[in-house]
Amino acid sequence: MLYPFHTGRRDPFALMQSLLGDLNRATPTRTAQPSFPAINVWQGDDAVAITAELPGVDPGDIDISVKDNVLTLSGESKVPDVPEGSRWHRNERRYGKFTRALHLPFAASDDKVEARMANGVLRIVIGRPDEDKPKKIEIKAA
Amino acid sequence: MTNDVTETADKTPAKEPETTTGTRIYRPLTDIVETSDGVTLMLEMPGVAAEDVDLILEQRVLTIRGKVHPTRPEKLQPTYAEYGEGDYERAFTLSDDFDPDKIDAAVANGVLRVTLPRAAEAKPRKIAVKAS
């Protein structure tokens, strides 16, 4: 398990939770299969970002959709074009269709979702709608 | 060829434990295909741009290194991580019959494609048999 970000972490409970999450995933009672693509999640007050490594996947082959608070990421990793009659010596990479659905901490609207792809890394930023943001309540003098 | 993508790409940390830059080093997953002209390598290096790939051929050993551009969304805190980011490194020993001047490499969508054409004299030649 990798914790590349935890050195600068401010919230010790989040670290504990993520450790527990790994423990849950490692227990054989849960038939959790590692899913593709692997994702990292980033959160802030106004937005959530999801990054995923999709090497060799054309941006045109990726579908991202948001409905209420579920973000679905699907697509296809295509087998590279090789000339007819070629022989495969080694095949470590995986190809095929993939789909992953994620629960977001808030219901997102389509116009606040932005996706970018650079060097095989997909980054989706979902802005939190204004009506969902916590409102500060003024205390009036009685 | 399977059609299912169910496994997480296993990024195996390379044997070398430490680097001067302090980042992790991963061994890129590689496909190797033999074509009629030579051999094509396809290495998965997500987060690596074309200018950050180094290919060194030394004594028949082709060493491929890629420096990663970590993805860090601004103003956001990481909350959950399934993959780590780091540089890539992998070395391949080639046979003698490749033409070192004709090795070609290109990066597209995080995949490095290296084409190694076989030297002209190494290509199979058909020898005509004359009737005596």
PDB file of C-alpha atoms in Angstrom:
ATOM      1  CA  MET A   1       0.000   0.000   0.000  1.00  0.00           C
ATOM      2  CA  LEU A   2       1.248   3.432  -0.848  1.00  0.00           C
ATOM      3  CA  TYR A   3       0.713   6.576   1.084  1.00  0.00           C
ATOM      4  CA  PRO A   4       2.596   9.064  -0.971  1.00  0.00           C
ATOM      5  CA  PHE A   5       0.658  12.054   0.262  1.00  0.00           C
ATOM      6  CA  HIS A   6       0.480  11.397   3.933  1.00  0.00           C
ATOM      7  CA  THR A   7       3.643  13.154   4.875  1.00  0.00           C
ATOM      8  CA  GLY A   8       1.983  16.533   4.654  1.00  0.00           C
ATOM      9  CA  ARG A   9      -1.398  15.424   5.879  1.00  0.00           C
ATOM     10  CA  ARG A  10      -3.168  17.650   8.309  1.00  0.00           C
ATOM     11  CA  ASP A  11      -5.965  15.340   9.350  1.00  0.00           C
ATOM     12  CA  PRO A  12      -4.791  12.302  11.325  1.00  0.00           C
ATOM     13  CA  PHE A  13      -8.278  10.793  11.309  1.00  0.00           C
ATOM     14  CA  ALA A  14      -8.324  10.715   7.540  1.00  0.00           C
ATOM     15  CA  LEU A  15      -5.106   8.720   7.587  1.00  0.00           C
ATOM     16  CA  MET A  16      -6.612   6.299  10.102  1.00  0.00           C
ATOM     17  CA  GLN A  17      -9.696   5.938   7.991  1.00  0.00           C
ATOM     18  CA  SER A  18      -7.714   5.271   4.877  1.00  0.00           C
ATOM     19  CA  LEU A  19      -5.644   2.662   6.730  1.00  0.00           C
ATOM     20  CA  LEU A  20      -8.835   0.997   7.895  1.00  0.00           C
ATOM     21  CA  GLY A  21     -10.122   1.127   4.365  1.00  0.00           C
ATOM     22  CA  ASP A  22      -7.053  -0.750   3.163  1.00  0.00           C
ATOM     23  CA  LEU A  23      -7.523  -3.297   5.909  1.00  0.00           C
ATOM     24  CA  ASN A  24     -11.101  -3.830   4.782  1.00  0.00           C
ATOM     25  CA  ARG A  25     -10.004  -4.247   1.244  1.00  0.00           C
ATOM     26  CA  ALA A  26      -7.331  -6.735   2.229  1.00  0.00           C
ATOM     27  CA  THR A  27      -9.683  -9.006   4.164  1.00  0.00           C
ATOM     28  CA  PRO A  28     -10.642 -12.052   2.122  1.00  0.00           C
ATOM     29  CA  THR A  29     -14.289 -11.936   3.243  1.00  0.00           C
ATOM     30  CA  ARG A  30     -14.829  -9.034   0.924  1.00  0.00           C
ATOM     31  CA  THR A  31     -14.554 -10.097  -2.656  1.00  0.00           C
ATOM     32  CA  ALA A  32     -13.453  -6.637  -3.639  1.00  0.00           C
ATOM     33  CA  GLN A  33     -11.644  -6.763  -6.940  1.00  0.00           C
ATOM     34  CA  PRO A  34      -9.157  -4.100  -7.712  1.00  0.00           C
ATOM     35  CA  SER A  35     -10.865  -1.875 -10.200  1.00  0.00           C
ATOM     36  CA  PHE A  36      -9.571  -0.167 -13.281  1.00  0.00           C
ATOM     37  CA  PRO A  37      -8.700   2.625 -13.587  1.00  0.00           C
ATOM     38  CA  ALA A  38      -7.000   3.329 -10.282  1.00  0.00           C
ATOM     39  CA  ILE A  39      -8.118   6.698  -8.989  1.00  0.00           C
ATOM     40  CA  ASN A  40      -6.960   9.305  -6.536  1.00  0.00           C
ATOM     41  CA  VAL A  41      -9.469  11.629  -4.920  1.00  0.00           C
ATOM     42  CA  TRP A  42      -8.808  15.189  -3.808  1.00  0.00           C
ATOM     43  CA  GLN A  43     -11.190  17.324  -1.818  1.00  0.00           C
ATOM     44  CA  GLY A  44     -11.552  20.940  -0.928  1.00  0.00           C
ATOM     45  CA  ASP A  45     -14.275  23.239   0.334  1.00  0.00           C
ATOM     46  CA  ASP A  46     -15.502  24.143  -3.121  1.00  0.00           C
ATOM     47  CA  ALA A  47     -14.590  21.207  -5.266  1.00  0.00           C
ATOM     48  CA  VAL A  48     -13.683  17.554  -5.571  1.00  0.00           C
ATOM     49  CA  ALA A  49     -11.109  16.303  -8.020  1.00  0.00           C
ATOM     50  CA  ILE A  50     -10.595  12.797  -9.281  1.00  0.00           C
ATOM     51  CA  THR A  51      -7.466  11.784 -11.095  1.00  0.00           C
ATOM     52  CA  ALA A  52      -7.096   8.518 -12.944  1.00  0.00           C
ATOM     53  CA  GLU A  53      -4.257   6.931 -14.846  1.00  0.00           C
ATOM     54  CA  LEU A  54      -5.425   5.863 -18.286  1.00  0.00           C
ATOM     55  CA  PRO A  55      -2.292   5.345 -20.350  1.00  0.00           C
ATOM     56  CA  GLY A  56      -2.931   4.580 -23.982  1.00  0.00           C
ATOM     57  CA  VAL A  57      -6.599   5.501 -23.819  1.00  0.00           C
ATOM     58  CA  ASP A  58      -7.693   8.061 -26.358  1.00  0.00           C
ATOM     59  CA  PRO A  59      -9.609  10.959 -24.744  1.00  0.00           C
ATOM     60  CA  GLY A  60     -12.341  10.352 -27.320  1.00  0.00           C
ATOM     61  CA  ASP A  61     -12.891   6.869 -25.933  1.00  0.00           C
ATOM     62  CA  ILE A  62     -13.657   8.083 -22.429  1.00  0.00           C
ATOM     63  CA  ASP A  63     -17.171   8.829 -21.240  1.00  0.00           C
ATOM     64  CA  ILE A  64     -17.776  10.845 -18.117  1.00  0.00           C
ATOM     65  CA  SER A  65     -21.284  11.445 -16.868  1.00  0.00           C
ATOM     66  CA  VAL A  66     -22.733  12.888 -13.698  1.00  0.00           C
ATOM     67  CA  LYS A  67     -26.189  12.144 -12.399  1.00  0.00           C
ATOM     68  CA  ASP A  68     -27.113  13.589  -9.026  1.00  0.00           C
ATOM     69  CA  ASN A  69     -24.191  12.589  -6.885  1.00  0.00           C
ATOM     70  CA  VAL A  70     -22.917   9.657  -8.926  1.00  0.00           C
ATOM     71  CA  LEU A  71     -20.067  10.136 -11.347  1.00  0.00           C
ATOM     72  CA  THR A  72     -19.611   7.420 -13.927  1.00  0.00           C
ATOM     73  CA  LEU A  73     -16.345   7.006 -15.738  1.00  0.00           C
ATOM     74  CA  SER A  74     -16.329   4.509 -18.561  1.00  0.00           C
ATOM     75  CA  GLY A  75     -14.449   3.876 -21.735  1.00  0.00           C
ATOM     76  CA  GLU A  76     -12.330   1.510 -23.628  1.00  0.00           C
ATOM     77  CA  SER A  77      -8.657   0.842 -23.745  1.00  0.00           C
ATOM     78  CA  LYS A  78      -8.030  -0.340 -27.271  1.00  0.00           C
ATOM     79  CA  VAL A  79      -5.455  -2.850 -28.368  1.00  0.00           C
ATOM     80  CA  PRO A  80      -2.737  -0.910 -30.209  1.00  0.00           C
ATOM     81  CA  ASP A  81      -2.503  -1.207 -33.965  1.00  0.00           C
ATOM     82  CA  VAL A  82       0.160  -3.668 -34.924  1.00  0.00           C
ATOM     83  CA  PRO A  83       0.878  -4.842 -38.438  1.00  0.00           C
ATOM     84  CA  GLU A  84      -0.720  -8.054 -39.575  1.00  0.00           C
ATOM     85  CA  GLY A  85       1.313 -11.140 -38.799  1.00  0.00           C
ATOM     86  CA  SER A  86       3.132  -9.639 -35.809  1.00  0.00           C
ATOM     87  CA  ARG A  87       4.077 -11.805 -32.894  1.00  0.00           C
ATOM     88  CA  TRP A  88       3.484 -10.745 -29.313  1.00  0.00           C
ATOM     89  CA  HIS A  89       6.510 -11.415 -27.137  1.00  0.00           C
ATOM     90  CA  ARG A  90       5.174  -9.854 -24.022  1.00  0.00           C
ATOM     91  CA  ASN A  91       1.785  -8.553 -23.018  1.00  0.00           C
ATOM     92  CA  GLU A  92       1.702  -6.916 -19.625  1.00  0.00           C
ATOM     93  CA  ARG A  93      -0.751  -4.161 -20.385  1.00  0.00           C
ATOM     94  CA  ARG A  94      -4.484  -4.738 -20.201  1.00  0.00           C
ATOM     95  CA  TYR A  95      -7.072  -3.809 -22.765  1.00  0.00           C
ATOM     96  CA  GLY A  96     -10.823  -3.707 -22.853  1.00  0.00           C
ATOM     97  CA  LYS A  97     -13.831  -1.819 -21.639  1.00  0.00           C
ATOM     98  CA  PHE A  98     -13.965  -0.349 -18.200  1.00  0.00           C
ATOM     99  CA  THR A  99     -16.500   1.434 -16.075  1.00  0.00           C
ATOM    100  CA  ARG A 100     -16.408   2.880 -12.608  1.00  0.00           C
ATOM    101  CA  ALA A 101     -19.032   4.745 -10.632  1.00  0.00           C
ATOM    102  CA  LEU A 102     -18.220   6.994  -7.718  1.00  0.00           C
ATOM    103  CA  HIS A 103     -20.370   8.614  -5.095  1.00  0.00           C
ATOM    104  CA  LEU A 104     -19.653  12.275  -4.746  1.00  0.00           C
ATOM    105  CA  PRO A 105     -20.125  14.108  -1.467  1.00  0.00           C
ATOM    106  CA  PHE A 106     -22.656  16.412  -3.156  1.00  0.00           C
ATOM    107  CA  ALA A 107     -25.003  16.469  -6.119  1.00  0.00           C
ATOM    108  CA  ALA A 108     -23.084  18.029  -8.978  1.00  0.00           C
ATOM    109  CA  SER A 109     -24.465  19.881 -11.941  1.00  0.00           C
ATOM    110  CA  ASP A 110     -23.066  19.209 -15.384  1.00  0.00           C
ATOM    111  CA  ASP A 111     -21.786  22.712 -15.973  1.00  0.00           C
ATOM    112  CA  LYS A 112     -19.501  22.469 -12.960  1.00  0.00           C
ATOM    113  CA  VAL A 113     -17.673  19.394 -14.167  1.00  0.00           C
ATOM    114  CA  GLU A 114     -14.427  19.834 -16.013  1.00  0.00           C
ATOM    115  CA  ALA A 115     -12.265  17.045 -17.386  1.00  0.00           C
ATOM    116  CA  ARG A 116      -8.759  17.290 -18.775  1.00  0.00           C
ATOM    117  CA  MET A 117      -6.384  14.679 -20.036  1.00  0.00           C
ATOM    118  CA  ALA A 118      -2.635  15.112 -20.115  1.00  0.00           C
ATOM    119  CA  ASN A 119      -0.022  12.438 -20.789  1.00  0.00           C
ATOM    120  CA  GLY A 120      -2.444   9.634 -20.055  1.00  0.00           C
ATOM    121  CA  VAL A 121      -3.637  11.071 -16.754  1.00  0.00           C
ATOM    122  CA  LEU A 122      -7.265  12.118 -16.558  1.00  0.00           C
ATOM    123  CA  ARG A 123      -8.269  14.844 -14.146  1.00  0.00           C
ATOM    124  CA  ILE A 124     -11.904  15.570 -13.402  1.00  0.00           C
ATOM    125  CA  VAL A 125     -12.761  18.580 -11.254  1.00  0.00           C
ATOM    126  CA  ILE A 126     -16.303  18.824  -9.929  1.00  0.00           C
ATOM    127  CA  GLY A 127     -17.304  22.166  -8.489  1.00  0.00           C
ATOM    128  CA  ARG A 128     -19.715  22.243  -5.618  1.00  0.00           C
ATOM    129  CA  PRO A 129     -22.991  23.953  -6.568  1.00  0.00           C
ATOM    130  CA  ASP A 130     -23.608  27.242  -4.767  1.00  0.00           C
ATOM    131  CA  GLU A 131     -26.895  26.075  -3.254  1.00  0.00           C
ATOM    132  CA  ASP A 132     -25.097  23.147  -1.681  1.00  0.00           C
ATOM    133  CA  LYS A 133     -22.425  25.211   0.015  1.00  0.00           C
ATOM    134  CA  PRO A 134     -22.793  25.632   3.755  1.00  0.00           C
ATOM    135  CA  LYS A 135     -24.319  28.947   4.713  1.00  0.00           C
ATOM    136  CA  LYS A 136     -23.131  30.942   7.589  1.00  0.00           C
ATOM    137  CA  ILE A 137     -25.944  31.954   9.864  1.00  0.00           C
ATOM    138  CA  GLU A 138     -25.705  35.272  11.509  1.00  0.00           C
ATOM    139  CA  ILE A 139     -26.694  35.482  15.140  1.00  0.00           C
ATOM    140  CA  LYS A 140     -28.806  38.478  15.762  1.00  0.00           C
ATOM    141  CA  ALA A 141     -28.929  40.263  19.049  1.00  0.00           C
ATOM    142  CA  ALA A 142     -32.298  39.602  20.674  1.00  0.00           C
TER     143      ALA A 142
ATOM    144  CA  MET B   1      -6.046 -11.310 -25.647  1.00  0.00           C
ATOM    145  CA  THR B   2      -8.563 -10.798 -22.910  1.00  0.00           C
ATOM    146  CA  ASN B   3     -11.381  -8.370 -23.219  1.00  0.00           C
ATOM    147  CA  ASP B   4     -11.846  -7.671 -19.549  1.00  0.00           C
ATOM    148  CA  VAL B   5     -10.088  -4.995 -17.635  1.00  0.00           C
ATOM    149  CA  THR B   6     -10.672  -5.966 -14.071  1.00  0.00           C
ATOM    150  CA  GLU B   7      -7.290  -5.651 -12.459  1.00  0.00           C
ATOM    151  CA  THR B   8      -5.611  -2.525 -11.346  1.00  0.00           C
ATOM    152  CA  ALA B   9      -2.450  -2.042 -13.301  1.00  0.00           C
ATOM    153  CA  ASP B  10       0.146  -3.305 -10.883  1.00  0.00           C
ATOM    154  CA  LYS B  11       2.804  -0.718 -10.653  1.00  0.00           C
ATOM    155  CA  THR B  12       5.678  -2.701  -9.313  1.00  0.00           C
ATOM    156  CA  PRO B  13       8.250  -0.648  -7.494  1.00  0.00           C
ATOM    157  CA  ALA B  14      11.653  -1.209  -9.015  1.00  0.00           C
ATOM    158  CA  LYS B  15      14.364  -2.973  -7.016  1.00  0.00           C
ATOM    159  CA  GLU B  16      16.457   0.122  -6.414  1.00  0.00           C
ATOM    160  CA  PRO B  17      15.324   1.467  -3.069  1.00  0.00           C
ATOM    161  CA  GLU B  18      16.187   5.132  -3.271  1.00  0.00           C
ATOM    162  CA  THR B  19      16.621   7.905  -5.752  1.00  0.00           C
ATOM    163  CA  THR B  20      18.365  11.236  -5.654  1.00  0.00           C
ATOM    164  CA  THR B  21      15.101  13.038  -6.344  1.00  0.00           C
ATOM    165  CA  GLY B  22      13.310  11.301  -3.509  1.00  0.00           C
ATOM    166  CA  THR B  23      10.483  10.007  -5.673  1.00  0.00           C
ATOM    167  CA  ARG B  24       9.449   6.432  -6.164  1.00  0.00           C
ATOM    168  CA  ILE B  25      10.471   4.504  -9.227  1.00  0.00           C
ATOM    169  CA  TYR B  26       8.058   2.253 -11.015  1.00  0.00           C
ATOM    170  CA  ARG B  27       8.619  -0.398 -13.605  1.00  0.00           C
ATOM    171  CA  PRO B  28       6.416   0.482 -16.567  1.00  0.00           C
ATOM    172  CA  LEU B  29       4.141  -2.262 -17.875  1.00  0.00           C
ATOM    173  CA  THR B  30       5.380  -3.180 -21.316  1.00  0.00           C
ATOM    174  CA  ASP B  31       4.082  -4.853 -24.421  1.00  0.00           C
ATOM    175  CA  ILE B  32       6.612  -6.184 -26.878  1.00  0.00           C
ATOM    176  CA  VAL B  33       5.582  -6.981 -30.426  1.00  0.00           C
ATOM    177  CA  GLU B  34       7.733  -8.418 -33.153  1.00  0.00           C
ATOM    178  CA  THR B  35       6.882  -7.087 -36.590  1.00  0.00           C
ATOM    179  CA  SER B  36       8.419  -7.827 -39.952  1.00  0.00           C
ATOM    180  CA  ASP B  37      10.732  -4.790 -39.620  1.00  0.00           C
ATOM    181  CA  GLY B  38      11.841  -5.255 -36.065  1.00  0.00           C
ATOM    182  CA  VAL B  39      10.549  -4.994 -32.550  1.00  0.00           C
ATOM    183  CA  THR B  40       8.134  -2.486 -31.043  1.00  0.00           C
ATOM    184  CA  LEU B  41       8.030  -1.787 -27.326  1.00  0.00           C
ATOM    185  CA  MET B  42       5.054  -0.064 -25.742  1.00  0.00           C
ATOM    186  CA  LEU B  43       5.573   1.176 -22.205  1.00  0.00           C
ATOM    187  CA  GLU B  44       2.874   2.640 -19.995  1.00  0.00           C
ATOM    188  CA  MET B  45       4.159   5.834 -18.443  1.00  0.00           C
ATOM    189  CA  PRO B  46       1.193   7.931 -17.365  1.00  0.00           C
ATOM    190  CA  GLY B  47       2.164  11.469 -16.407  1.00  0.00           C
ATOM    191  CA  VAL B  48       5.350  11.513 -18.464  1.00  0.00           C
ATOM    192  CA  ALA B  49       5.711  14.019 -21.298  1.00  0.00           C
ATOM    193  CA  ALA B  50       7.792  13.337 -24.405  1.00  0.00           C
ATOM    194  CA  GLU B  51      10.614  15.671 -23.345  1.00  0.00           C
ATOM    195  CA  ASP B  52      11.008  13.852 -20.027  1.00  0.00           C
ATOM    196  CA  VAL B  53      11.828  10.470 -21.486  1.00  0.00           C
ATOM    197  CA  ASP B  54      15.435   9.348 -21.670  1.00  0.00           C
ATOM    198  CA  LEU B  55      16.569   6.428 -23.749  1.00  0.00           C
ATOM    199  CA  ILE B  56      20.122   5.273 -23.379  1.00  0.00           C
ATOM    200  CA  LEU B  57      21.633   2.464 -25.363  1.00  0.00           C
ATOM    201  CA  GLU B  58      24.830   1.203 -23.867  1.00  0.00           C
ATOM    202  CA  GLN B  59      26.465  -2.126 -24.594  1.00  0.00           C
ATOM    203  CA  ARG B  60      23.243  -3.575 -25.992  1.00  0.00           C
ATOM    204  CA  VAL B  61      21.285  -2.534 -22.900  1.00  0.00           C
ATOM    205  CA  LEU B  62      18.494  -0.103 -23.642  1.00  0.00           C
ATOM    206  CA  THR B  63      17.602   1.837 -20.508  1.00  0.00           C
ATOM    207  CA  ILE B  64      14.373   3.795 -20.534  1.00  0.00           C
ATOM    208  CA  ARG B  65      13.687   6.438 -17.931  1.00  0.00           C
ATOM    209  CA  GLY B  66      10.697   8.701 -17.597  1.00  0.00           C
ATOM    210  CA  LYS B  67      10.264  11.605 -15.249  1.00  0.00           C
ATOM    211  CA  VAL B  68       6.733  12.059 -14.015  1.00  0.00           C
ATOM    212  CA  HIS B  69       4.799  15.299 -13.778  1.00  0.00           C
ATOM    213  CA  PRO B  70       2.716  14.692 -10.679  1.00  0.00           C
ATOM    214  CA  THR B  71      -0.937  15.655 -10.919  1.00  0.00           C
ATOM    215  CA  ARG B  72      -1.752  17.906  -7.990  1.00  0.00           C
ATOM    216  CA  PRO B  73      -5.038  19.779  -8.221  1.00  0.00           C
ATOM    217  CA  GLU B  74      -4.534  23.198  -6.645  1.00  0.00           C
ATOM    218  CA  LYS B  75      -6.173  24.116  -3.367  1.00  0.00           C
ATOM    219  CA  LEU B  76      -7.403  20.559  -2.792  1.00  0.00           C
ATOM    220  CA  GLN B  77      -6.313  18.033  -0.214  1.00  0.00           C
ATOM    221  CA  PRO B  78      -5.699  14.399  -1.137  1.00  0.00           C
ATOM    222  CA  THR B  79      -8.266  12.213   0.593  1.00  0.00           C
ATOM    223  CA  TYR B  80      -7.991   8.841  -1.048  1.00  0.00           C
ATOM    224  CA  ALA B  81      -5.225   7.247  -3.054  1.00  0.00           C
ATOM    225  CA  GLU B  82      -5.251   4.085  -5.105  1.00  0.00           C
ATOM    226  CA  TYR B  83      -2.121   4.731  -7.081  1.00  0.00           C
ATOM    227  CA  GLY B  84       1.146   6.420  -6.396  1.00  0.00           C
ATOM    228  CA  GLU B  85       3.108   8.644  -8.702  1.00  0.00           C
ATOM    229  CA  GLY B  86       6.755   8.369  -9.416  1.00  0.00           C
ATOM    230  CA  ASP B  87       9.359   8.084 -12.114  1.00  0.00           C
ATOM    231  CA  TYR B  88       9.652   5.110 -14.399  1.00  0.00           C
ATOM    232  CA  GLU B  89      12.646   3.007 -15.196  1.00  0.00           C
ATOM    233  CA  ARG B  90      13.180  -0.212 -17.059  1.00  0.00           C
ATOM    234  CA  ALA B  91      16.035  -1.744 -19.003  1.00  0.00           C
ATOM    235  CA  PHE B  92      16.020  -4.238 -21.836  1.00  0.00           C
ATOM    236  CA  THR B  93      18.881  -6.222 -23.268  1.00  0.00           C
ATOM    237  CA  LEU B  94      18.787  -6.248 -27.029  1.00  0.00           C
ATOM    238  CA  SER B  95      20.199  -8.740 -29.415  1.00  0.00           C
ATOM    239  CA  ASP B  96      23.031  -7.656 -31.682  1.00  0.00           C
ATOM    240  CA  ASP B  97      21.061  -7.245 -34.848  1.00  0.00           C
ATOM    241  CA  PHE B  98      19.415  -3.878 -34.198  1.00  0.00           C
ATOM    242  CA  ASP B  99      20.491  -0.723 -35.898  1.00  0.00           C
ATOM    243  CA  PRO B 100      21.183   1.736 -33.053  1.00  0.00           C
ATOM    244  CA  ASP B 101      20.887   4.764 -35.352  1.00  0.00           C
ATOM    245  CA  LYS B 102      17.385   3.889 -36.377  1.00  0.00           C
ATOM    246  CA  ILE B 103      15.785   3.474 -32.959  1.00  0.00           C
ATOM    247  CA  ASP B 104      12.727   5.668 -32.810  1.00  0.00           C
ATOM    248  CA  ALA B 105      10.614   6.690 -29.826  1.00  0.00           C
ATOM    249  CA  ALA B 106       7.335   8.577 -29.485  1.00  0.00           C
ATOM    250  CA  VAL B 107       5.012   9.341 -26.591  1.00  0.00           C
ATOM    251  CA  ALA B 108       1.242   9.450 -26.998  1.00  0.00           C
ATOM    252  CA  ASN B 109      -1.352   9.490 -24.206  1.00  0.00           C
ATOM    253  CA  GLY B 110       1.167   8.359 -21.635  1.00  0.00           C
ATOM    254  CA  VAL B 111       2.438   5.424 -23.657  1.00  0.00           C
ATOM    255  CA  LEU B 112       5.989   5.364 -24.962  1.00  0.00           C
ATOM    256  CA  ARG B 113       6.391   3.508 -28.206  1.00  0.00           C
ATOM    257  CA  VAL B 114       9.922   2.493 -29.108  1.00  0.00           C
ATOM    258  CA  THR B 115      10.573   0.975 -32.505  1.00  0.00           C
ATOM    259  CA  LEU B 116      13.749  -0.981 -33.002  1.00  0.00           C
ATOM    260  CA  PRO B 117      14.297  -1.804 -36.660  1.00  0.00           C
ATOM    261  CA  ARG B 118      16.495  -4.743 -37.393  1.00  0.00           C
ATOM    262  CA  ALA B 119      19.708  -4.004 -39.204  1.00  0.00           C
ATOM    263  CA  ALA B 120      19.484  -4.556 -42.950  1.00  0.00           C
ATOM    264  CA  GLU B 121      22.002  -7.358 -42.939  1.00  0.00           C
ATOM    265  CA  ALA B 122      20.083  -9.148 -40.215  1.00  0.00           C
ATOM    266  CA  LYS B 123      16.850  -9.291 -42.165  1.00  0.00           C
ATOM    267  CA  PRO B 124      16.178 -12.702 -43.629  1.00  0.00           C
ATOM    268  CA  ARG B 125      17.220 -12.914 -47.245  1.00  0.00           C
ATOM    269  CA  LYS B 126      15.998 -15.390 -49.692  1.00  0.00           C
ATOM    270  CA  ILE B 127      18.758 -17.053 -51.587  1.00  0.00           C
ATOM    271  CA  ALA B 128      17.945 -18.024 -55.084  1.00  0.00           C
ATOM    272  CA  VAL B 129      18.909 -21.507 -56.053  1.00  0.00           C
ATOM    273  CA  LYS B 130      20.307 -21.767 -59.505  1.00  0.00           C
ATOM    274  CA  ALA B 131      19.916 -24.796 -61.586  1.00  0.00           C
ATOM    275  CA  SER B 132      23.314 -26.028 -62.538  1.00  0.00           C
TER     276      SER B 132
END
